[in-house]
């Protein structure tokens, strides 16, 4: 597609429920990243996928968070047993592997845990 | 602690004035990028500067990099109300890691 597409754009969930966030990167971008941004804060790195290599999961805050990328394209970020502190905007970005043209970000999913 | 930190945290100027934002980082880098974010949503890539470059221009944007001081600056000339946004610098981690690390950002307000 023309840009990075994320869905849903907004998600309100009850504490304890599981949620799935989807990211559809730009065609041809082999690198895909998930970041989290709390209100008024900077971006917190979560996970990075590059081609068929093992993902860099070093930023995932707990084992309730997981992500997969099927077929080297669409990625799903799953948060199990959501907590109120999970409330944030979850941003997905993709890039060419050399990254020199920068990341292209999606518009994000605003997650609110009530 | 942050790899990159922007300064100031917030900046308010009049339309037509220049805006300068600074970024400091701690470890050696290969690349440094600047992004703009409107309304707390997706970031837009503005410019990338490599560690062997000292200055780059793109339209009204001018970015400098001083690797000896581990700092970069973003200058927006002849600012417009539409430049109102948050601006982030992002640094890679040199020899380690594939992801870029973002600072907390500078909130720029351009008053008409």
PDB file of C-alpha atoms in Angstrom:
ATOM      1  CA  UNK A   1       0.000   0.000   0.000  1.00  0.00           C
ATOM      2  CA  UNK A   2       0.907   3.660  -0.120  1.00  0.00           C
ATOM      3  CA  UNK A   3       1.532   3.928   3.600  1.00  0.00           C
ATOM      4  CA  UNK A   4       1.716   1.968   6.814  1.00  0.00           C
ATOM      5  CA  UNK A   5      -1.766   0.981   7.863  1.00  0.00           C
ATOM      6  CA  UNK A   6      -2.704   0.268  11.465  1.00  0.00           C
ATOM      7  CA  UNK A   7      -5.963  -1.032  12.850  1.00  0.00           C
ATOM      8  CA  UNK A   8      -7.960  -0.363  14.827  1.00  0.00           C
ATOM      9  CA  UNK A   9      -7.285   3.357  15.145  1.00  0.00           C
ATOM     10  CA  UNK A  10      -8.856   3.364  18.602  1.00  0.00           C
ATOM     11  CA  UNK A  11      -9.491   0.526  21.032  1.00  0.00           C
ATOM     12  CA  UNK A  12     -11.129   0.650  24.427  1.00  0.00           C
ATOM     13  CA  UNK A  13     -10.892  -2.538  26.417  1.00  0.00           C
ATOM     14  CA  UNK A  14     -11.599  -3.701  29.917  1.00  0.00           C
ATOM     15  CA  UNK A  15      -8.767  -4.489  32.261  1.00  0.00           C
ATOM     16  CA  UNK A  16      -7.830  -8.161  32.005  1.00  0.00           C
ATOM     17  CA  UNK A  17      -8.944  -8.623  28.411  1.00  0.00           C
ATOM     18  CA  UNK A  18      -6.601  -9.479  25.547  1.00  0.00           C
ATOM     19  CA  UNK A  19      -6.171  -7.154  22.570  1.00  0.00           C
ATOM     20  CA  UNK A  20      -4.652  -7.526  19.119  1.00  0.00           C
ATOM     21  CA  UNK A  21      -3.244  -4.616  17.169  1.00  0.00           C
ATOM     22  CA  UNK A  22      -2.509  -4.930  13.483  1.00  0.00           C
ATOM     23  CA  UNK A  23       0.099  -3.321  11.265  1.00  0.00           C
ATOM     24  CA  UNK A  24       0.300  -3.566   7.492  1.00  0.00           C
ATOM     25  CA  UNK A  25       3.658  -2.164   6.361  1.00  0.00           C
ATOM     26  CA  UNK A  26       4.653  -0.625   3.067  1.00  0.00           C
ATOM     27  CA  UNK A  27       5.215  -3.217   0.394  1.00  0.00           C
ATOM     28  CA  UNK A  28       8.923  -3.857  -0.005  1.00  0.00           C
ATOM     29  CA  UNK A  29       9.838  -2.690   3.488  1.00  0.00           C
ATOM     30  CA  UNK A  30      11.498  -5.663   5.116  1.00  0.00           C
ATOM     31  CA  UNK A  31      11.999  -3.992   8.496  1.00  0.00           C
ATOM     32  CA  UNK A  32       9.055  -3.475  10.839  1.00  0.00           C
ATOM     33  CA  UNK A  33       9.045  -1.855  14.264  1.00  0.00           C
ATOM     34  CA  UNK A  34       6.571  -1.416  17.082  1.00  0.00           C
ATOM     35  CA  UNK A  35       6.831   1.529  19.451  1.00  0.00           C
ATOM     36  CA  UNK A  36       4.631   2.694  22.303  1.00  0.00           C
ATOM     37  CA  UNK A  37       4.005   6.299  23.244  1.00  0.00           C
ATOM     38  CA  UNK A  38       2.360   7.316  26.474  1.00  0.00           C
ATOM     39  CA  UNK A  39       0.636  10.686  26.709  1.00  0.00           C
ATOM     40  CA  UNK A  40       3.132  13.524  26.230  1.00  0.00           C
ATOM     41  CA  UNK A  41       6.087  11.175  26.213  1.00  0.00           C
ATOM     42  CA  UNK A  42       8.661   9.988  23.731  1.00  0.00           C
ATOM     43  CA  UNK A  43       8.561   6.706  21.891  1.00  0.00           C
ATOM     44  CA  UNK A  44       9.405   3.482  23.677  1.00  0.00           C
ATOM     45  CA  UNK A  45      10.817   0.737  21.470  1.00  0.00           C
ATOM     46  CA  UNK A  46       8.995  -2.586  21.755  1.00  0.00           C
ATOM     47  CA  UNK A  47      10.048  -5.009  19.025  1.00  0.00           C
ATOM     48  CA  UNK A  48      11.782  -5.123  15.648  1.00  0.00           C
ATOM     49  CA  UNK A  49      11.430  -7.550  12.747  1.00  0.00           C
ATOM     50  CA  UNK A  50      13.866  -7.780   9.867  1.00  0.00           C
ATOM     51  CA  UNK A  51      13.090 -10.195   7.063  1.00  0.00           C
ATOM     52  CA  UNK A  52      13.219 -13.793   8.226  1.00  0.00           C
ATOM     53  CA  UNK A  53      15.619 -13.101  11.092  1.00  0.00           C
ATOM     54  CA  UNK A  54      14.645 -13.697  14.685  1.00  0.00           C
ATOM     55  CA  UNK A  55      12.899 -10.567  16.007  1.00  0.00           C
ATOM     56  CA  UNK A  56      14.556  -8.240  18.508  1.00  0.00           C
ATOM     57  CA  UNK A  57      12.159  -8.448  21.449  1.00  0.00           C
ATOM     58  CA  UNK A  58      14.358  -6.559  23.863  1.00  0.00           C
ATOM     59  CA  UNK A  59      11.859  -3.719  24.317  1.00  0.00           C
ATOM     60  CA  UNK A  60       8.802  -5.758  25.277  1.00  0.00           C
ATOM     61  CA  UNK A  61       7.901  -4.647  28.821  1.00  0.00           C
ATOM     62  CA  UNK A  62       6.538  -7.969  30.057  1.00  0.00           C
ATOM     63  CA  UNK A  63       5.625 -11.474  28.919  1.00  0.00           C
ATOM     64  CA  UNK A  64       2.057 -10.249  28.426  1.00  0.00           C
ATOM     65  CA  UNK A  65       3.289  -8.626  25.220  1.00  0.00           C
ATOM     66  CA  UNK A  66       4.031 -10.611  22.093  1.00  0.00           C
ATOM     67  CA  UNK A  67       4.198  -9.933  18.389  1.00  0.00           C
ATOM     68  CA  UNK A  68       4.411 -11.901  15.219  1.00  0.00           C
ATOM     69  CA  UNK A  69       4.909 -11.113  11.597  1.00  0.00           C
ATOM     70  CA  UNK A  70       3.422 -13.503   9.111  1.00  0.00           C
ATOM     71  CA  UNK A  71       4.894 -13.961   5.672  1.00  0.00           C
ATOM     72  CA  UNK A  72       7.269 -11.071   6.196  1.00  0.00           C
ATOM     73  CA  UNK A  73       4.431  -8.598   5.866  1.00  0.00           C
ATOM     74  CA  UNK A  74       1.541  -7.998   8.275  1.00  0.00           C
ATOM     75  CA  UNK A  75       2.383  -7.877  11.966  1.00  0.00           C
ATOM     76  CA  UNK A  76       0.157  -8.363  14.991  1.00  0.00           C
ATOM     77  CA  UNK A  77       0.991  -7.079  18.461  1.00  0.00           C
ATOM     78  CA  UNK A  78      -0.894  -8.940  21.181  1.00  0.00           C
ATOM     79  CA  UNK A  79      -1.300  -7.747  24.747  1.00  0.00           C
ATOM     80  CA  UNK A  80      -2.714 -10.325  27.129  1.00  0.00           C
ATOM     81  CA  UNK A  81      -4.510  -9.530  30.366  1.00  0.00           C
ATOM     82  CA  UNK A  82      -4.350  -5.798  29.722  1.00  0.00           C
ATOM     83  CA  UNK A  83      -3.567  -3.417  32.557  1.00  0.00           C
ATOM     84  CA  UNK A  84      -4.334   0.287  32.858  1.00  0.00           C
ATOM     85  CA  UNK A  85      -0.657   1.143  32.420  1.00  0.00           C
ATOM     86  CA  UNK A  86      -0.840  -0.408  28.950  1.00  0.00           C
ATOM     87  CA  UNK A  87      -2.924   2.562  27.827  1.00  0.00           C
ATOM     88  CA  UNK A  88      -0.926   4.376  25.160  1.00  0.00           C
ATOM     89  CA  UNK A  89      -0.657   4.946  21.446  1.00  0.00           C
ATOM     90  CA  UNK A  90       0.962   1.979  19.755  1.00  0.00           C
ATOM     91  CA  UNK A  91       2.883   3.001  16.652  1.00  0.00           C
ATOM     92  CA  UNK A  92       4.108   0.745  13.904  1.00  0.00           C
ATOM     93  CA  UNK A  93       6.793   1.747  11.443  1.00  0.00           C
ATOM     94  CA  UNK A  94       8.454   0.081   8.498  1.00  0.00           C
ATOM     95  CA  UNK A  95      11.579   0.789   6.505  1.00  0.00           C
ATOM     96  CA  UNK A  96      13.989  -0.565   3.979  1.00  0.00           C
ATOM     97  CA  UNK A  97      16.698  -2.610   5.720  1.00  0.00           C
ATOM     98  CA  UNK A  98      19.326   0.108   5.402  1.00  0.00           C
ATOM     99  CA  UNK A  99      16.975   2.602   7.134  1.00  0.00           C
ATOM    100  CA  UNK A 100      18.707   5.538   5.491  1.00  0.00           C
ATOM    101  CA  UNK A 101      15.424   6.808   4.131  1.00  0.00           C
ATOM    102  CA  UNK A 102      14.006   6.749   7.621  1.00  0.00           C
ATOM    103  CA  UNK A 103      11.010   5.026   9.050  1.00  0.00           C
ATOM    104  CA  UNK A 104       7.492   5.428   7.729  1.00  0.00           C
ATOM    105  CA  UNK A 105       5.054   5.435  10.594  1.00  0.00           C
ATOM    106  CA  UNK A 106       1.433   4.431  10.685  1.00  0.00           C
ATOM    107  CA  UNK A 107      -1.130   6.625  12.419  1.00  0.00           C
ATOM    108  CA  UNK A 108      -1.114   4.422  15.467  1.00  0.00           C
ATOM    109  CA  UNK A 109      -3.665   2.628  17.603  1.00  0.00           C
ATOM    110  CA  UNK A 110      -4.815   4.495  20.687  1.00  0.00           C
ATOM    111  CA  UNK A 111      -5.408   1.848  23.352  1.00  0.00           C
ATOM    112  CA  UNK A 112      -7.394   2.731  26.435  1.00  0.00           C
ATOM    113  CA  UNK A 113      -7.705   0.173  29.207  1.00  0.00           C
ATOM    114  CA  UNK A 114     -10.574   0.923  31.589  1.00  0.00           C
TER     115      UNK A 114
ATOM    116  CA  UNK B   1      18.327   6.951  30.451  1.00  0.00           C
ATOM    117  CA  UNK B   2      17.562   8.368  27.027  1.00  0.00           C
ATOM    118  CA  UNK B   3      20.022   7.910  24.168  1.00  0.00           C
ATOM    119  CA  UNK B   4      18.720  11.148  22.687  1.00  0.00           C
ATOM    120  CA  UNK B   5      17.232  14.085  24.534  1.00  0.00           C
ATOM    121  CA  UNK B   6      15.784  17.183  22.959  1.00  0.00           C
ATOM    122  CA  UNK B   7      16.114  20.658  24.341  1.00  0.00           C
ATOM    123  CA  UNK B   8      14.081  22.703  25.040  1.00  0.00           C
ATOM    124  CA  UNK B   9      11.076  20.626  26.080  1.00  0.00           C
ATOM    125  CA  UNK B  10       8.770  23.333  24.772  1.00  0.00           C
ATOM    126  CA  UNK B  11       9.286  26.338  22.531  1.00  0.00           C
ATOM    127  CA  UNK B  12       6.867  29.091  21.601  1.00  0.00           C
ATOM    128  CA  UNK B  13       7.650  31.585  18.825  1.00  0.00           C
ATOM    129  CA  UNK B  14       5.917  34.009  16.509  1.00  0.00           C
ATOM    130  CA  UNK B  15       5.222  33.154  12.894  1.00  0.00           C
ATOM    131  CA  UNK B  16       8.150  34.172  10.710  1.00  0.00           C
ATOM    132  CA  UNK B  17      10.752  33.642  13.403  1.00  0.00           C
ATOM    133  CA  UNK B  18      13.323  30.865  13.342  1.00  0.00           C
ATOM    134  CA  UNK B  19      13.044  27.900  15.697  1.00  0.00           C
ATOM    135  CA  UNK B  20      16.061  25.975  16.939  1.00  0.00           C
ATOM    136  CA  UNK B  21      15.828  22.664  18.727  1.00  0.00           C
ATOM    137  CA  UNK B  22      18.735  20.680  20.071  1.00  0.00           C
ATOM    138  CA  UNK B  23      19.360  17.004  20.628  1.00  0.00           C
ATOM    139  CA  UNK B  24      22.065  15.455  22.761  1.00  0.00           C
ATOM    140  CA  UNK B  25      22.954  11.785  22.855  1.00  0.00           C
ATOM    141  CA  UNK B  26      25.254   9.596  24.860  1.00  0.00           C
ATOM    142  CA  UNK B  27      26.840   6.880  22.760  1.00  0.00           C
ATOM    143  CA  UNK B  28      28.392   6.857  19.308  1.00  0.00           C
ATOM    144  CA  UNK B  29      25.979   6.722  16.394  1.00  0.00           C
ATOM    145  CA  UNK B  30      25.864   5.909  12.707  1.00  0.00           C
ATOM    146  CA  UNK B  31      22.835   8.041  11.896  1.00  0.00           C
ATOM    147  CA  UNK B  32      20.613  10.630  13.517  1.00  0.00           C
ATOM    148  CA  UNK B  33      17.131  11.454  12.322  1.00  0.00           C
ATOM    149  CA  UNK B  34      14.585  14.152  13.043  1.00  0.00           C
ATOM    150  CA  UNK B  35      10.846  13.494  12.992  1.00  0.00           C
ATOM    151  CA  UNK B  36       7.736  15.633  13.370  1.00  0.00           C
ATOM    152  CA  UNK B  37       4.561  14.517  15.087  1.00  0.00           C
ATOM    153  CA  UNK B  38       1.222  16.242  14.844  1.00  0.00           C
ATOM    154  CA  UNK B  39      -1.607  15.557  17.269  1.00  0.00           C
ATOM    155  CA  UNK B  40       0.063  12.642  19.015  1.00  0.00           C
ATOM    156  CA  UNK B  41      -0.207  10.281  16.090  1.00  0.00           C
ATOM    157  CA  UNK B  42       2.153   8.999  13.407  1.00  0.00           C
ATOM    158  CA  UNK B  43       5.571  10.574  13.034  1.00  0.00           C
ATOM    159  CA  UNK B  44       6.816  12.026   9.785  1.00  0.00           C
ATOM    160  CA  UNK B  45      10.440  11.601   8.832  1.00  0.00           C
ATOM    161  CA  UNK B  46      12.092  14.966   8.184  1.00  0.00           C
ATOM    162  CA  UNK B  47      15.767  14.392   7.635  1.00  0.00           C
ATOM    163  CA  UNK B  48      18.572  11.918   8.306  1.00  0.00           C
ATOM    164  CA  UNK B  49      22.169  12.923   8.880  1.00  0.00           C
ATOM    165  CA  UNK B  50      25.015  10.439   8.906  1.00  0.00           C
ATOM    166  CA  UNK B  51      27.807  10.520  11.451  1.00  0.00           C
ATOM    167  CA  UNK B  52      30.302  11.673   8.800  1.00  0.00           C
ATOM    168  CA  UNK B  53      28.132  14.636   7.799  1.00  0.00           C
ATOM    169  CA  UNK B  54      28.099  17.984   9.542  1.00  0.00           C
ATOM    170  CA  UNK B  55      25.136  19.757   7.987  1.00  0.00           C
ATOM    171  CA  UNK B  56      22.126  18.975   5.814  1.00  0.00           C
ATOM    172  CA  UNK B  57      19.366  21.102   4.365  1.00  0.00           C
ATOM    173  CA  UNK B  58      15.856  20.314   3.274  1.00  0.00           C
ATOM    174  CA  UNK B  59      13.666  23.259   2.333  1.00  0.00           C
ATOM    175  CA  UNK B  60      13.317  25.438   5.438  1.00  0.00           C
ATOM    176  CA  UNK B  61      15.031  22.815   7.589  1.00  0.00           C
ATOM    177  CA  UNK B  62      18.693  22.836   8.501  1.00  0.00           C
ATOM    178  CA  UNK B  63      20.232  20.075  10.593  1.00  0.00           C
ATOM    179  CA  UNK B  64      23.707  20.121  12.044  1.00  0.00           C
ATOM    180  CA  UNK B  65      25.617  17.338  13.735  1.00  0.00           C
ATOM    181  CA  UNK B  66      28.595  17.674  16.044  1.00  0.00           C
ATOM    182  CA  UNK B  67      29.831  14.196  16.884  1.00  0.00           C
ATOM    183  CA  UNK B  68      32.540  15.549  19.197  1.00  0.00           C
ATOM    184  CA  UNK B  69      29.831  17.105  21.372  1.00  0.00           C
ATOM    185  CA  UNK B  70      27.339  14.332  20.664  1.00  0.00           C
ATOM    186  CA  UNK B  71      24.729  16.859  19.685  1.00  0.00           C
ATOM    187  CA  UNK B  72      22.533  17.875  16.792  1.00  0.00           C
ATOM    188  CA  UNK B  73      20.350  20.867  16.096  1.00  0.00           C
ATOM    189  CA  UNK B  74      17.276  21.347  13.954  1.00  0.00           C
ATOM    190  CA  UNK B  75      16.637  24.842  12.637  1.00  0.00           C
ATOM    191  CA  UNK B  76      13.316  25.759  11.062  1.00  0.00           C
ATOM    192  CA  UNK B  77      13.530  29.073   9.285  1.00  0.00           C
ATOM    193  CA  UNK B  78      10.642  31.456   8.630  1.00  0.00           C
ATOM    194  CA  UNK B  79       8.309  29.374  10.783  1.00  0.00           C
ATOM    195  CA  UNK B  80       4.632  28.978   9.973  1.00  0.00           C
ATOM    196  CA  UNK B  81       1.661  28.113  12.137  1.00  0.00           C
ATOM    197  CA  UNK B  82       1.591  24.742  10.365  1.00  0.00           C
ATOM    198  CA  UNK B  83       5.013  23.949  11.859  1.00  0.00           C
ATOM    199  CA  UNK B  84       3.342  23.621  15.252  1.00  0.00           C
ATOM    200  CA  UNK B  85       4.094  20.039  16.304  1.00  0.00           C
ATOM    201  CA  UNK B  86       6.371  17.929  18.444  1.00  0.00           C
ATOM    202  CA  UNK B  87       9.837  17.289  17.070  1.00  0.00           C
ATOM    203  CA  UNK B  88      11.869  14.212  17.961  1.00  0.00           C
ATOM    204  CA  UNK B  89      15.425  13.210  17.318  1.00  0.00           C
ATOM    205  CA  UNK B  90      16.168   9.538  16.906  1.00  0.00           C
ATOM    206  CA  UNK B  91      19.554   7.909  17.100  1.00  0.00           C
ATOM    207  CA  UNK B  92      20.727   4.431  16.310  1.00  0.00           C
ATOM    208  CA  UNK B  93      22.996   2.755  18.759  1.00  0.00           C
ATOM    209  CA  UNK B  94      26.133   2.666  16.665  1.00  0.00           C
ATOM    210  CA  UNK B  95      27.536  -0.827  16.716  1.00  0.00           C
ATOM    211  CA  UNK B  96      24.711  -2.306  18.715  1.00  0.00           C
ATOM    212  CA  UNK B  97      21.023  -2.670  18.004  1.00  0.00           C
ATOM    213  CA  UNK B  98      18.945  -2.160  14.912  1.00  0.00           C
ATOM    214  CA  UNK B  99      16.248   0.134  16.222  1.00  0.00           C
ATOM    215  CA  UNK B 100      16.337   3.889  16.568  1.00  0.00           C
ATOM    216  CA  UNK B 101      15.947   5.378  20.034  1.00  0.00           C
ATOM    217  CA  UNK B 102      13.745   8.448  20.311  1.00  0.00           C
ATOM    218  CA  UNK B 103      14.095  11.334  22.713  1.00  0.00           C
ATOM    219  CA  UNK B 104      11.142  12.829  24.609  1.00  0.00           C
ATOM    220  CA  UNK B 105      10.663  15.554  22.002  1.00  0.00           C
ATOM    221  CA  UNK B 106      10.359  19.323  21.799  1.00  0.00           C
ATOM    222  CA  UNK B 107       6.866  20.780  21.608  1.00  0.00           C
ATOM    223  CA  UNK B 108       6.961  23.723  19.186  1.00  0.00           C
ATOM    224  CA  UNK B 109       4.142  26.240  19.084  1.00  0.00           C
ATOM    225  CA  UNK B 110       4.175  28.817  16.291  1.00  0.00           C
ATOM    226  CA  UNK B 111       1.804  31.666  17.052  1.00  0.00           C
ATOM    227  CA  UNK B 112       0.130  33.515  14.185  1.00  0.00           C
TER     228      UNK B 112
END
